[in-house]
Short mmCIF file of C-alpha atoms and ligand atoms in Angstrom, two decimals:
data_model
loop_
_atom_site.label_atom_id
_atom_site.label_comp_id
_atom_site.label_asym_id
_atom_site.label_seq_id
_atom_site.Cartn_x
_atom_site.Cartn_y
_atom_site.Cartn_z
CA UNK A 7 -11.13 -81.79 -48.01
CA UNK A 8 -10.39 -85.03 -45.48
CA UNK A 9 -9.64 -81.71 -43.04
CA UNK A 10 -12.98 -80.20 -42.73
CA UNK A 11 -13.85 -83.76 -41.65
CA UNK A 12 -11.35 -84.01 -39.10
CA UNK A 13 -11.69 -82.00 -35.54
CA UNK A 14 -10.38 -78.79 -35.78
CA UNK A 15 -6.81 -78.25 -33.88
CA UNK A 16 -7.63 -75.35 -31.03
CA UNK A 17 -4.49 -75.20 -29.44
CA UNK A 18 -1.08 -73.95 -31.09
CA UNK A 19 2.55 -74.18 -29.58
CA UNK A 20 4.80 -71.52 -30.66
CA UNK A 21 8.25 -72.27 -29.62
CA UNK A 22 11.58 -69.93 -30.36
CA UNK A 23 15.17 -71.17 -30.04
CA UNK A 24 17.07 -67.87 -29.01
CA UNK A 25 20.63 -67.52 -28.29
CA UNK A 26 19.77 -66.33 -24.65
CA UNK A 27 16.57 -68.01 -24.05
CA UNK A 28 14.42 -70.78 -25.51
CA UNK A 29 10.65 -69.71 -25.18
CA UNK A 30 7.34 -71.03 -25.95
CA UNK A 31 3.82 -69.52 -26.15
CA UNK A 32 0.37 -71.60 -26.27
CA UNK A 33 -2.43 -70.22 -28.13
CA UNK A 34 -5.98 -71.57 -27.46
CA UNK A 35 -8.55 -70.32 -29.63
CA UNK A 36 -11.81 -69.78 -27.25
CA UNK A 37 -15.02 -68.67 -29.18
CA UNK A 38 -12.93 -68.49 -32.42
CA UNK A 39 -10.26 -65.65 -30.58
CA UNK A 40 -6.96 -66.75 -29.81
CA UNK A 41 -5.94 -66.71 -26.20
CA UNK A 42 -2.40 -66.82 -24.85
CA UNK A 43 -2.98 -69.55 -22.21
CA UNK A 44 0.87 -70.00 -21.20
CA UNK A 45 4.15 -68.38 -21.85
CA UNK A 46 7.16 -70.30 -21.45
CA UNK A 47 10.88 -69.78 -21.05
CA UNK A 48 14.61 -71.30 -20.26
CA UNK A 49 17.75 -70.56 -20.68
CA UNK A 50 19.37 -71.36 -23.57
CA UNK A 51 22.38 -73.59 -23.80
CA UNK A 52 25.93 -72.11 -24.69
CA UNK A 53 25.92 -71.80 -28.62
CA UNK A 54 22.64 -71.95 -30.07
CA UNK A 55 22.68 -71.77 -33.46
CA UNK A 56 26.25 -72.75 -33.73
CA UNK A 57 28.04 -76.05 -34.63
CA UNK A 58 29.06 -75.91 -30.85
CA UNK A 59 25.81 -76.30 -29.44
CA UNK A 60 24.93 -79.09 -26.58
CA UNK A 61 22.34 -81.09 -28.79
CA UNK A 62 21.50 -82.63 -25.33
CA UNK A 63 21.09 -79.57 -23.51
CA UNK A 64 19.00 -78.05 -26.15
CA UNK A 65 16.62 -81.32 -26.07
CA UNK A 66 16.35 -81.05 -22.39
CA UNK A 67 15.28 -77.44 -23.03
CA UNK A 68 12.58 -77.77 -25.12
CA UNK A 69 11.14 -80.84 -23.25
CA UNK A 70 10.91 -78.33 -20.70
CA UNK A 71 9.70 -75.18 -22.50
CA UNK A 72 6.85 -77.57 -24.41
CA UNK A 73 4.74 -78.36 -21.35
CA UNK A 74 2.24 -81.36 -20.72
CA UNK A 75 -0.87 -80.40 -23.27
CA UNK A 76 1.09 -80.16 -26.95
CA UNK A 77 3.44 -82.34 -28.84
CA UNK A 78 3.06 -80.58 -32.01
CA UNK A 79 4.80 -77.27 -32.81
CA UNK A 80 5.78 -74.33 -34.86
CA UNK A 81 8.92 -72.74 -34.74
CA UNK A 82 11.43 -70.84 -36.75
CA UNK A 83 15.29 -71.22 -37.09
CA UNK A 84 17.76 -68.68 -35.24
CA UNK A 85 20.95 -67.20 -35.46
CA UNK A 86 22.22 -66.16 -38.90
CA UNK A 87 21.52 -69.25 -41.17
CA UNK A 88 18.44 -68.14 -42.94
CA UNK A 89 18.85 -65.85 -45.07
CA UNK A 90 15.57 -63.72 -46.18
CA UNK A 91 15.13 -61.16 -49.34
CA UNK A 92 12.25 -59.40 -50.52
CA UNK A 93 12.58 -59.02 -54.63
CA UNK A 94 9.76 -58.57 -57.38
CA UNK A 95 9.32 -61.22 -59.89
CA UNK A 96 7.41 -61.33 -62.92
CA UNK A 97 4.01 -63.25 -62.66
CA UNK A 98 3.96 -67.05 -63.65
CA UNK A 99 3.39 -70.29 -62.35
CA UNK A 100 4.23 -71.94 -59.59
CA UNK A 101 6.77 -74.16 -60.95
CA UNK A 102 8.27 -71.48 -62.59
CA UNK A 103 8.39 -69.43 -59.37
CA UNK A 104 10.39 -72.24 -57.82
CA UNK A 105 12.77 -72.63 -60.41
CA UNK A 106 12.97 -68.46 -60.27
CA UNK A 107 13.42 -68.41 -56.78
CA UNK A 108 16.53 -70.91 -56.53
CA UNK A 109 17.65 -68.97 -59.41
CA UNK A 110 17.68 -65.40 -57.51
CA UNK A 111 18.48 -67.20 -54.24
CA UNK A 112 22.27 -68.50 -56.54
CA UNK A 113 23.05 -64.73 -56.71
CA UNK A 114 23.29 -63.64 -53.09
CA UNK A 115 23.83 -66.93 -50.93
CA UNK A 116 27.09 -67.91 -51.26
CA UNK A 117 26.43 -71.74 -50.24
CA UNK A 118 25.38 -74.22 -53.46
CA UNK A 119 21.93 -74.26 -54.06
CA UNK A 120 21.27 -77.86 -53.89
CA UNK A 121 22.61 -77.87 -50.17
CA UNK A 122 19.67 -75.47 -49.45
CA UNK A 123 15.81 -75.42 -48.87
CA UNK A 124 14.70 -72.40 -50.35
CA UNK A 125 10.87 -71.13 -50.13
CA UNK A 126 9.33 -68.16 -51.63
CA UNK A 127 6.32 -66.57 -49.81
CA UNK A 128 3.93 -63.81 -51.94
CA UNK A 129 4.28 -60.65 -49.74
CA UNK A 130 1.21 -59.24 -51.98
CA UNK A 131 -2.76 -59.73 -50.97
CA UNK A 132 -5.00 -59.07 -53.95
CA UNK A 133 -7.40 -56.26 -52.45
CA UNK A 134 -11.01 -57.80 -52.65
CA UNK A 135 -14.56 -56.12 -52.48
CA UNK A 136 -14.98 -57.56 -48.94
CA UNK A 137 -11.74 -56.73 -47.72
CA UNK A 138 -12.15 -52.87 -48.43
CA UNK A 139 -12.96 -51.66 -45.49
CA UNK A 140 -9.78 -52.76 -44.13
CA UNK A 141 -7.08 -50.05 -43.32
CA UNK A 142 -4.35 -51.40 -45.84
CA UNK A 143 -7.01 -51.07 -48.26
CA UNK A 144 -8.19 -47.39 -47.78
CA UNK A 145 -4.48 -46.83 -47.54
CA UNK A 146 -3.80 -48.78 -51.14
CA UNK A 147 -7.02 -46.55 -52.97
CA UNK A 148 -6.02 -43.07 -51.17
CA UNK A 149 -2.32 -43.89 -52.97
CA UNK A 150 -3.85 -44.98 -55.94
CA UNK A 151 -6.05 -41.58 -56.34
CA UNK A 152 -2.53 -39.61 -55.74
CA UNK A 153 -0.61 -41.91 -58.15
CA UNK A 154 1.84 -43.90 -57.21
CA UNK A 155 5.48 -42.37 -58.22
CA UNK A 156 6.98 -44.11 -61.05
CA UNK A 157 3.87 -45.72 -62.04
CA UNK A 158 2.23 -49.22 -61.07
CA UNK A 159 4.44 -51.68 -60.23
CA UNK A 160 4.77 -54.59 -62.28
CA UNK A 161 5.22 -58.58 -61.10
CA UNK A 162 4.87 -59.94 -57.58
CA UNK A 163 6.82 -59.26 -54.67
CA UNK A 164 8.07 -62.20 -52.59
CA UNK A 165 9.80 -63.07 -49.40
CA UNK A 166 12.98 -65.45 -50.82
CA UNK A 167 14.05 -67.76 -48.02
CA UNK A 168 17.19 -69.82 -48.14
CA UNK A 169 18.44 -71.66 -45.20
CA UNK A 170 21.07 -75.06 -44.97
CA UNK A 171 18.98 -78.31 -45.41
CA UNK A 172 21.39 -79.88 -42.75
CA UNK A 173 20.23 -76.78 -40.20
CA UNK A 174 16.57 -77.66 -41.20
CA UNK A 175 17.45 -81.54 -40.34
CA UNK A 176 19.61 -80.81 -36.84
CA UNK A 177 16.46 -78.95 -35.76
CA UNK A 178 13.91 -81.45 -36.82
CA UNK A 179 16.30 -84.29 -35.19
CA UNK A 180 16.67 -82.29 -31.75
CA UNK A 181 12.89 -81.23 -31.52
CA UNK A 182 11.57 -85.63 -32.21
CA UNK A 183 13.90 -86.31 -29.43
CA UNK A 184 12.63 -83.90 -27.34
CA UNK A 185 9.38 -85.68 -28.23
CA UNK A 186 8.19 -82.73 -30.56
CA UNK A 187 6.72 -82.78 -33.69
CA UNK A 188 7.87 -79.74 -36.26
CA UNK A 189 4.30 -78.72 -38.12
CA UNK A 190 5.61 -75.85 -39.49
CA UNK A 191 9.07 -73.77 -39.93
CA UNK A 192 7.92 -70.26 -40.23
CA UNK A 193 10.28 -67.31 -40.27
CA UNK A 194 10.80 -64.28 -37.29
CA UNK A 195 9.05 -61.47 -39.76
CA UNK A 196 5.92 -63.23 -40.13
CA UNK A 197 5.69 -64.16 -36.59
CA UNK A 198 6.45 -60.44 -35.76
CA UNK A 199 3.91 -58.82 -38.74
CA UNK A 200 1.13 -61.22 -37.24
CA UNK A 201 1.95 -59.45 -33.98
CA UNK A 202 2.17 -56.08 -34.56
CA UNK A 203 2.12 -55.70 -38.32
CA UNK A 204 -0.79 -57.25 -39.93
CA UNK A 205 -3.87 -54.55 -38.65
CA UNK A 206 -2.04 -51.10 -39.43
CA UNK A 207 -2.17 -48.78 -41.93
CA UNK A 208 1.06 -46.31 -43.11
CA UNK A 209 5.12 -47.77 -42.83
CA UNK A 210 5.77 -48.97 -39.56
CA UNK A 211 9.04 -50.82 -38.83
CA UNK A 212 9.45 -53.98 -36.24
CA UNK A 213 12.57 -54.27 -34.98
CA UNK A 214 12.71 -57.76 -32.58
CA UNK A 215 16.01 -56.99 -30.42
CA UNK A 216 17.75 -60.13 -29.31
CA UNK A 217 21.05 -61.32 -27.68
CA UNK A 218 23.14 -62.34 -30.16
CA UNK A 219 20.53 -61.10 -33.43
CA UNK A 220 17.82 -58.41 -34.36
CA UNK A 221 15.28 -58.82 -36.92
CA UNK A 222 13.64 -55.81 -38.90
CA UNK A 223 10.91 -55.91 -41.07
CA UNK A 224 9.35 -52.84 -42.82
CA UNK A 225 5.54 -53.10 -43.37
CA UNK A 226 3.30 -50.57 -45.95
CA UNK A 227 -0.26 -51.11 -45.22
CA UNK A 228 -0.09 -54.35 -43.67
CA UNK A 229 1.92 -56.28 -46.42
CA UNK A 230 5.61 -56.96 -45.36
CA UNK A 231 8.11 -54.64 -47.61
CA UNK A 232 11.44 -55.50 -46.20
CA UNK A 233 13.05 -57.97 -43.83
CA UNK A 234 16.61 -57.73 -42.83
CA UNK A 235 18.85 -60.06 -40.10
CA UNK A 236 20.79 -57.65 -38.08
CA UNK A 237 24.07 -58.87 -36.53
CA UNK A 238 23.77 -56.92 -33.30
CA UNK A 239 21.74 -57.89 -30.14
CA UNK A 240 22.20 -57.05 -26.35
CA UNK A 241 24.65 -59.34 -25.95
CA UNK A 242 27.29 -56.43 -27.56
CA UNK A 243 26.02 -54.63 -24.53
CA UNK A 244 26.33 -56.84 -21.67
CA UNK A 245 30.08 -57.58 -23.44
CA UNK A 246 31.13 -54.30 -23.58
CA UNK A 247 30.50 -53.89 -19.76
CA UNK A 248 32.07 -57.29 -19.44
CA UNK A 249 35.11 -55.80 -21.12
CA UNK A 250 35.23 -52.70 -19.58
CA UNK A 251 34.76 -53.80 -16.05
CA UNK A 252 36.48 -56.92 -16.17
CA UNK A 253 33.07 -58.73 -14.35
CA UNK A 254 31.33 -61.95 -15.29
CA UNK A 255 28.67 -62.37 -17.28
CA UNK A 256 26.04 -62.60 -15.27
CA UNK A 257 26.94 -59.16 -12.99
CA UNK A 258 27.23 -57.54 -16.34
CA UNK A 259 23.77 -58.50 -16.87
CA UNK A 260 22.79 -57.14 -13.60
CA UNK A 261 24.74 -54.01 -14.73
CA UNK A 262 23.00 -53.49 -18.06
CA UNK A 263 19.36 -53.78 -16.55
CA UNK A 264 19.95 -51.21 -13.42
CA UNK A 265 21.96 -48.88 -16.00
CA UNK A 266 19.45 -45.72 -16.42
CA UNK A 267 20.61 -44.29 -19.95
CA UNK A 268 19.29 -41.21 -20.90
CA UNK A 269 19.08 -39.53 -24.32
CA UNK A 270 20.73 -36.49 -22.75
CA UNK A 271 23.74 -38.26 -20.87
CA UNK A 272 23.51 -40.50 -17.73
CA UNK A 273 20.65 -40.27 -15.11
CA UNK A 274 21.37 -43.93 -13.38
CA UNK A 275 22.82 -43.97 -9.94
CA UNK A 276 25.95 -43.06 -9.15
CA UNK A 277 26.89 -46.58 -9.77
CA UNK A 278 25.92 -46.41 -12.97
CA UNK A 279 27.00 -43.39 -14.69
CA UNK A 280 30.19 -45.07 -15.91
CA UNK A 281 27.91 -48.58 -17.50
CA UNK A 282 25.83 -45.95 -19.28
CA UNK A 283 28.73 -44.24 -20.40
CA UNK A 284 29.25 -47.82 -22.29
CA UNK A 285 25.88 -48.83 -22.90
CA UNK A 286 25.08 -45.34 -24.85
CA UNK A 287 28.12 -46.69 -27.50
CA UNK A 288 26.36 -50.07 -27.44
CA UNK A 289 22.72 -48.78 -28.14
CA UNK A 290 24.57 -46.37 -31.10
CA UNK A 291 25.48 -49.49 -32.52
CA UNK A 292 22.23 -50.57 -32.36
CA UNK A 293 21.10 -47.95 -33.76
CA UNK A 294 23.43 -47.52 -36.56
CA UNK A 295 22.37 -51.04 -37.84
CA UNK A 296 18.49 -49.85 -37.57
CA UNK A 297 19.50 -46.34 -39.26
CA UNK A 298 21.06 -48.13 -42.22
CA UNK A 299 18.28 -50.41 -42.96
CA UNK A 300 15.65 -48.14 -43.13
CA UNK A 301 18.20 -45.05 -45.01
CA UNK A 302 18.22 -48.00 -47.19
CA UNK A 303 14.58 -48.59 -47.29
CA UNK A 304 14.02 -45.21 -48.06
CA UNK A 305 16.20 -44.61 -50.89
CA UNK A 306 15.24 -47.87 -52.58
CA UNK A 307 11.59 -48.25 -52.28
CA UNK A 308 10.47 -44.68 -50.95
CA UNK A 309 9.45 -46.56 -47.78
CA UNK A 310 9.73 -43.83 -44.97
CA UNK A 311 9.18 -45.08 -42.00
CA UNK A 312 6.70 -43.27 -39.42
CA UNK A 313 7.08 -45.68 -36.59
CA UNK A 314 9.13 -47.82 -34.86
CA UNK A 315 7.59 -50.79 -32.56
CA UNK A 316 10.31 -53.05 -30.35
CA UNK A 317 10.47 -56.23 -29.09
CA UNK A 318 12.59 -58.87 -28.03
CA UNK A 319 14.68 -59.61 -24.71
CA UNK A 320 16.38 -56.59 -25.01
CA UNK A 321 13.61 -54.04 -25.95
CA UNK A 322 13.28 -53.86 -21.98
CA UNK A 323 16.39 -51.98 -21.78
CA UNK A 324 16.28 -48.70 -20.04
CA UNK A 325 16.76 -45.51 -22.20
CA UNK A 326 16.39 -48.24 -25.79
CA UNK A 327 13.38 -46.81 -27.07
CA UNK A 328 14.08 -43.24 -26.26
CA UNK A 329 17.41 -43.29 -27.17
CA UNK A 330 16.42 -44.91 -30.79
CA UNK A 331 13.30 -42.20 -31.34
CA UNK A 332 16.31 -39.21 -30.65
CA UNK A 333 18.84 -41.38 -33.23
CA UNK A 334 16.43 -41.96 -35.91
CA UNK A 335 13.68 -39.21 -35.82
CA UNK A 336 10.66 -41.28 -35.70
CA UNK A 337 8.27 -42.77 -32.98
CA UNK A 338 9.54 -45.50 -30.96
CA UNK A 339 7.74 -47.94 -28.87
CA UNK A 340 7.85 -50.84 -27.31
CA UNK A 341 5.21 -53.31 -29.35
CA UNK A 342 1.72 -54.31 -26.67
CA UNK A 343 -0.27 -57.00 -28.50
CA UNK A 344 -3.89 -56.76 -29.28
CA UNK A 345 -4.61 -60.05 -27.70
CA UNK A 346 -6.47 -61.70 -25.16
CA UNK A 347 -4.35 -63.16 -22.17
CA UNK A 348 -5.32 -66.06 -20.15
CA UNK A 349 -5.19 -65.45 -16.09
CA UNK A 350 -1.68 -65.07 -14.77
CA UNK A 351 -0.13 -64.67 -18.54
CA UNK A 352 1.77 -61.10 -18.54
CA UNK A 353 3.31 -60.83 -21.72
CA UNK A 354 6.62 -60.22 -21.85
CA UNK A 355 8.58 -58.69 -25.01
CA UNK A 356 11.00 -61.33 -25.43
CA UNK A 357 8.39 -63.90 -26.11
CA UNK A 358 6.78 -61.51 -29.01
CA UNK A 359 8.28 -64.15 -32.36
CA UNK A 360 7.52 -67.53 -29.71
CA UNK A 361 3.56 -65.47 -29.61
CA UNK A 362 3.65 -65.06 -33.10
CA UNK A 363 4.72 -68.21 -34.66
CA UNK A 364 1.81 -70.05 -32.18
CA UNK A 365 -0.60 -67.39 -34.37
CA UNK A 366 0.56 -69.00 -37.40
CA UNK A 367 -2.62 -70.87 -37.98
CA UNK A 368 -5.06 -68.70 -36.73
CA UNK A 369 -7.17 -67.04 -38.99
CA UNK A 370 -6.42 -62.66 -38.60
N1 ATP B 428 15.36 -55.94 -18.38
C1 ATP B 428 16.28 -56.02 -19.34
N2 ATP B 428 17.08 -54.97 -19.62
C2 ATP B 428 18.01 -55.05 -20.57
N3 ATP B 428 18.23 -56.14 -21.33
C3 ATP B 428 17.46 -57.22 -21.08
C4 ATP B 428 16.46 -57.23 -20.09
N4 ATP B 428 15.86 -58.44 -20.09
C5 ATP B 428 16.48 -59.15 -21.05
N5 ATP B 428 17.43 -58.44 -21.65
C6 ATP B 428 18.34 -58.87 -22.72
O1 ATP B 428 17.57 -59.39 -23.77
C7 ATP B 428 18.36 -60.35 -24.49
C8 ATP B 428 17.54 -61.59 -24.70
O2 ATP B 428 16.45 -61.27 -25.52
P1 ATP B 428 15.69 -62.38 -26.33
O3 ATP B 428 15.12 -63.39 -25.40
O4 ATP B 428 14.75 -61.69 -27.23
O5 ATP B 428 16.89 -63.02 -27.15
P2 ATP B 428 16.97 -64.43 -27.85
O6 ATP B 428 15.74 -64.59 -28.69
O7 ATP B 428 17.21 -65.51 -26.86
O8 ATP B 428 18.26 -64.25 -28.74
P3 ATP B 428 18.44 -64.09 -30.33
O9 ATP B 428 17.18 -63.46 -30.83
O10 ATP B 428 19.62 -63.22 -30.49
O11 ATP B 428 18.63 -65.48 -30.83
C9 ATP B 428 19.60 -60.61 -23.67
O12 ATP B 428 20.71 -59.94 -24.25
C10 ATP B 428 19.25 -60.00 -22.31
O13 ATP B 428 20.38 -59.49 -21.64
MG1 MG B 429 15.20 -63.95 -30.60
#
């Protein structure tokens, strides 16, 4: 109540912790639309997300990345230390759901429960009069006349999170001393379904490609169906041509983005033939850890997937999307936002989850 009576926050900072790359994105909201007024970036330090990392380093990161305007922000936590399920649960209250949720969250996390913060967010949005005109709800009633296979589903589903309290601390620590304050720690599939998820009707996958980690999430009708962490980034890239041509890291990375792969063999310049030759078993890796997720998908939920939208760093790799659309059979692209961008502000794929958490409290 006290917050309708308070001034209404009109600027959002979204800021993501990658392996390669810390980033941050500010949202104003002008005439009640969000604008992306800045976008944001440095490189990471050595070991993000690991219990190597330069604390220091990674403070004198963000106080970089956070710019002059905002002290407050949103962000989510990296690497492999959240762990994310979808699973239905029976209806009940909210106590209950907590207790259920630490419950589920004993079976598949190995760590012990009381060492963990674990959240459960309701994937489900009850379809109201007003909202029937919207595309997830013409979607929901043309299924509903066909009848759904196997009958109505019973229960809720949810998004279980589970992630190390001490991570949760370490981050809240480094951020104050960067002079930060953590409003909110959201998770990469929400920031990703607000992007290019929440507006669409049919099964659309998001697949956020990063260095060291991908994210995919499978959304039916704009409700989120399936979130998985995959272990693979373009980092397995630029180390395979590390490997191969015994070359530093940073002429590897040179190598990778001037590598032309094509679906049907290599097209680069003569220089490159041989890097694509190593890139194409990268990307099948890549592509093997996309393939299984949604075979999975499929066979589980009957969620087929019609399209494919990237993002992340290494979305911009030459011959990715093409490459995936010939591996997996569906439509690939590379995700464009349907936002407004201030002047200058070119958005860039690899800032798509620092965009999206910064849309965390603006309204769709
Ligand atoms: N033009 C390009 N061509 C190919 N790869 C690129 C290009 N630009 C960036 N990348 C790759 O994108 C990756 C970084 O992407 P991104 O910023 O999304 O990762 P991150 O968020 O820092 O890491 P993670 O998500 O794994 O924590 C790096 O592997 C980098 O080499
Ligand atoms: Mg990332």
């Amino acid at each position: 109540m006290w917050q309708r009576l308070l001034p209404r926050k009109n600027r959002f900072l979204g800021i993501d912790v990658g392996a390669h790359e810390v980033k941050a994105a500010e949202v104003r909201i002008i005439e009640g639309a969000p604008e992306v007024v800045a976008l944001r970036r440095v490189p990471s330090p050595p070991g993000a997300w690991t219990e190597q990392v330069d604390e220091d380093a990674l403070v004198e990161a963000l106080k970089q990345v956070a710019g002059p305007h905002l002290k407050e922000a949103i962000t989510c936590i990296g690497g492999e230390q959240v762990v994310a399920r979808t699973v239905r649960l029976p209806r009940m209250s909210e106590k209950e759901m907590e207790a259920a949720a630490r419950f589920e969250v004993e079976k598949f996390v190995p760590t012990p429960v009381d060492q963990l913060i674990v959240r459960y967010v309701p994937l489900e949005r009850p379809v109201s009069e007003e909202a029937l005109s919207t595309p997830r709800a013409a979607a929901a009633r043309a299924r509903e006349a066909q009848g759904p296979p196997g009958g109505q589903e019973e229960g809720q589903s949810v998004l279980l999170l589970a992630v190390p309290a001490a991570t949760v601390f370490r981050y809240h620590s480094i951020f104050s001393r960067a002079g930060l304050v953590v409003t909110a720690v959201d998770h990469h599939a929400f920031a990703l379904w607000r992007l290019f998820g929440r507006a669409t009707a049919g099964t659309l996958a998001l697949a956020d490609v990063g260095a060291e980690t991908s994210h995919l999430v499978v959304v039916r009708d704009e409700e989120i169906k399936f979130v998985r962490l995959l272990p693979i980034g373009g980092s397995a890239l630029t180390r395979r041509l590390m490997d191969a041509y015994g070359v530093e890291l940073a002429e590897a990375e040179e190598m990778k983005r001037e590598a032309a792969v094509g679906v049907d063999g290599d097209q680069g310049s003569p220089g490159a033939i041989g890097a694509g030759d190593f890139l194409i078993a990268g990307l099948s890796e890549i592509a093997r850890e996309i393939r299984r997720s949604l075979e999975f998908c499929a066979s589980q939920d009957g969620l087929t997937v019609e399209r494919l939208v990237l993002s992340g760093g290494s979305s911009k790799q030459r011959g990715l999307a093409e490459f995936l659309q010939a591996d997996l059979g569906v439509t690939v692209e590379v995700g464009v936002p349907q936002l407004e961008f201030g002047p200058g502000v070119v958005f860039d794929p690899a800032f798509a989850v620092a965009v999206g958490l910064a849309l965390r409290e603006v309204a769709s």
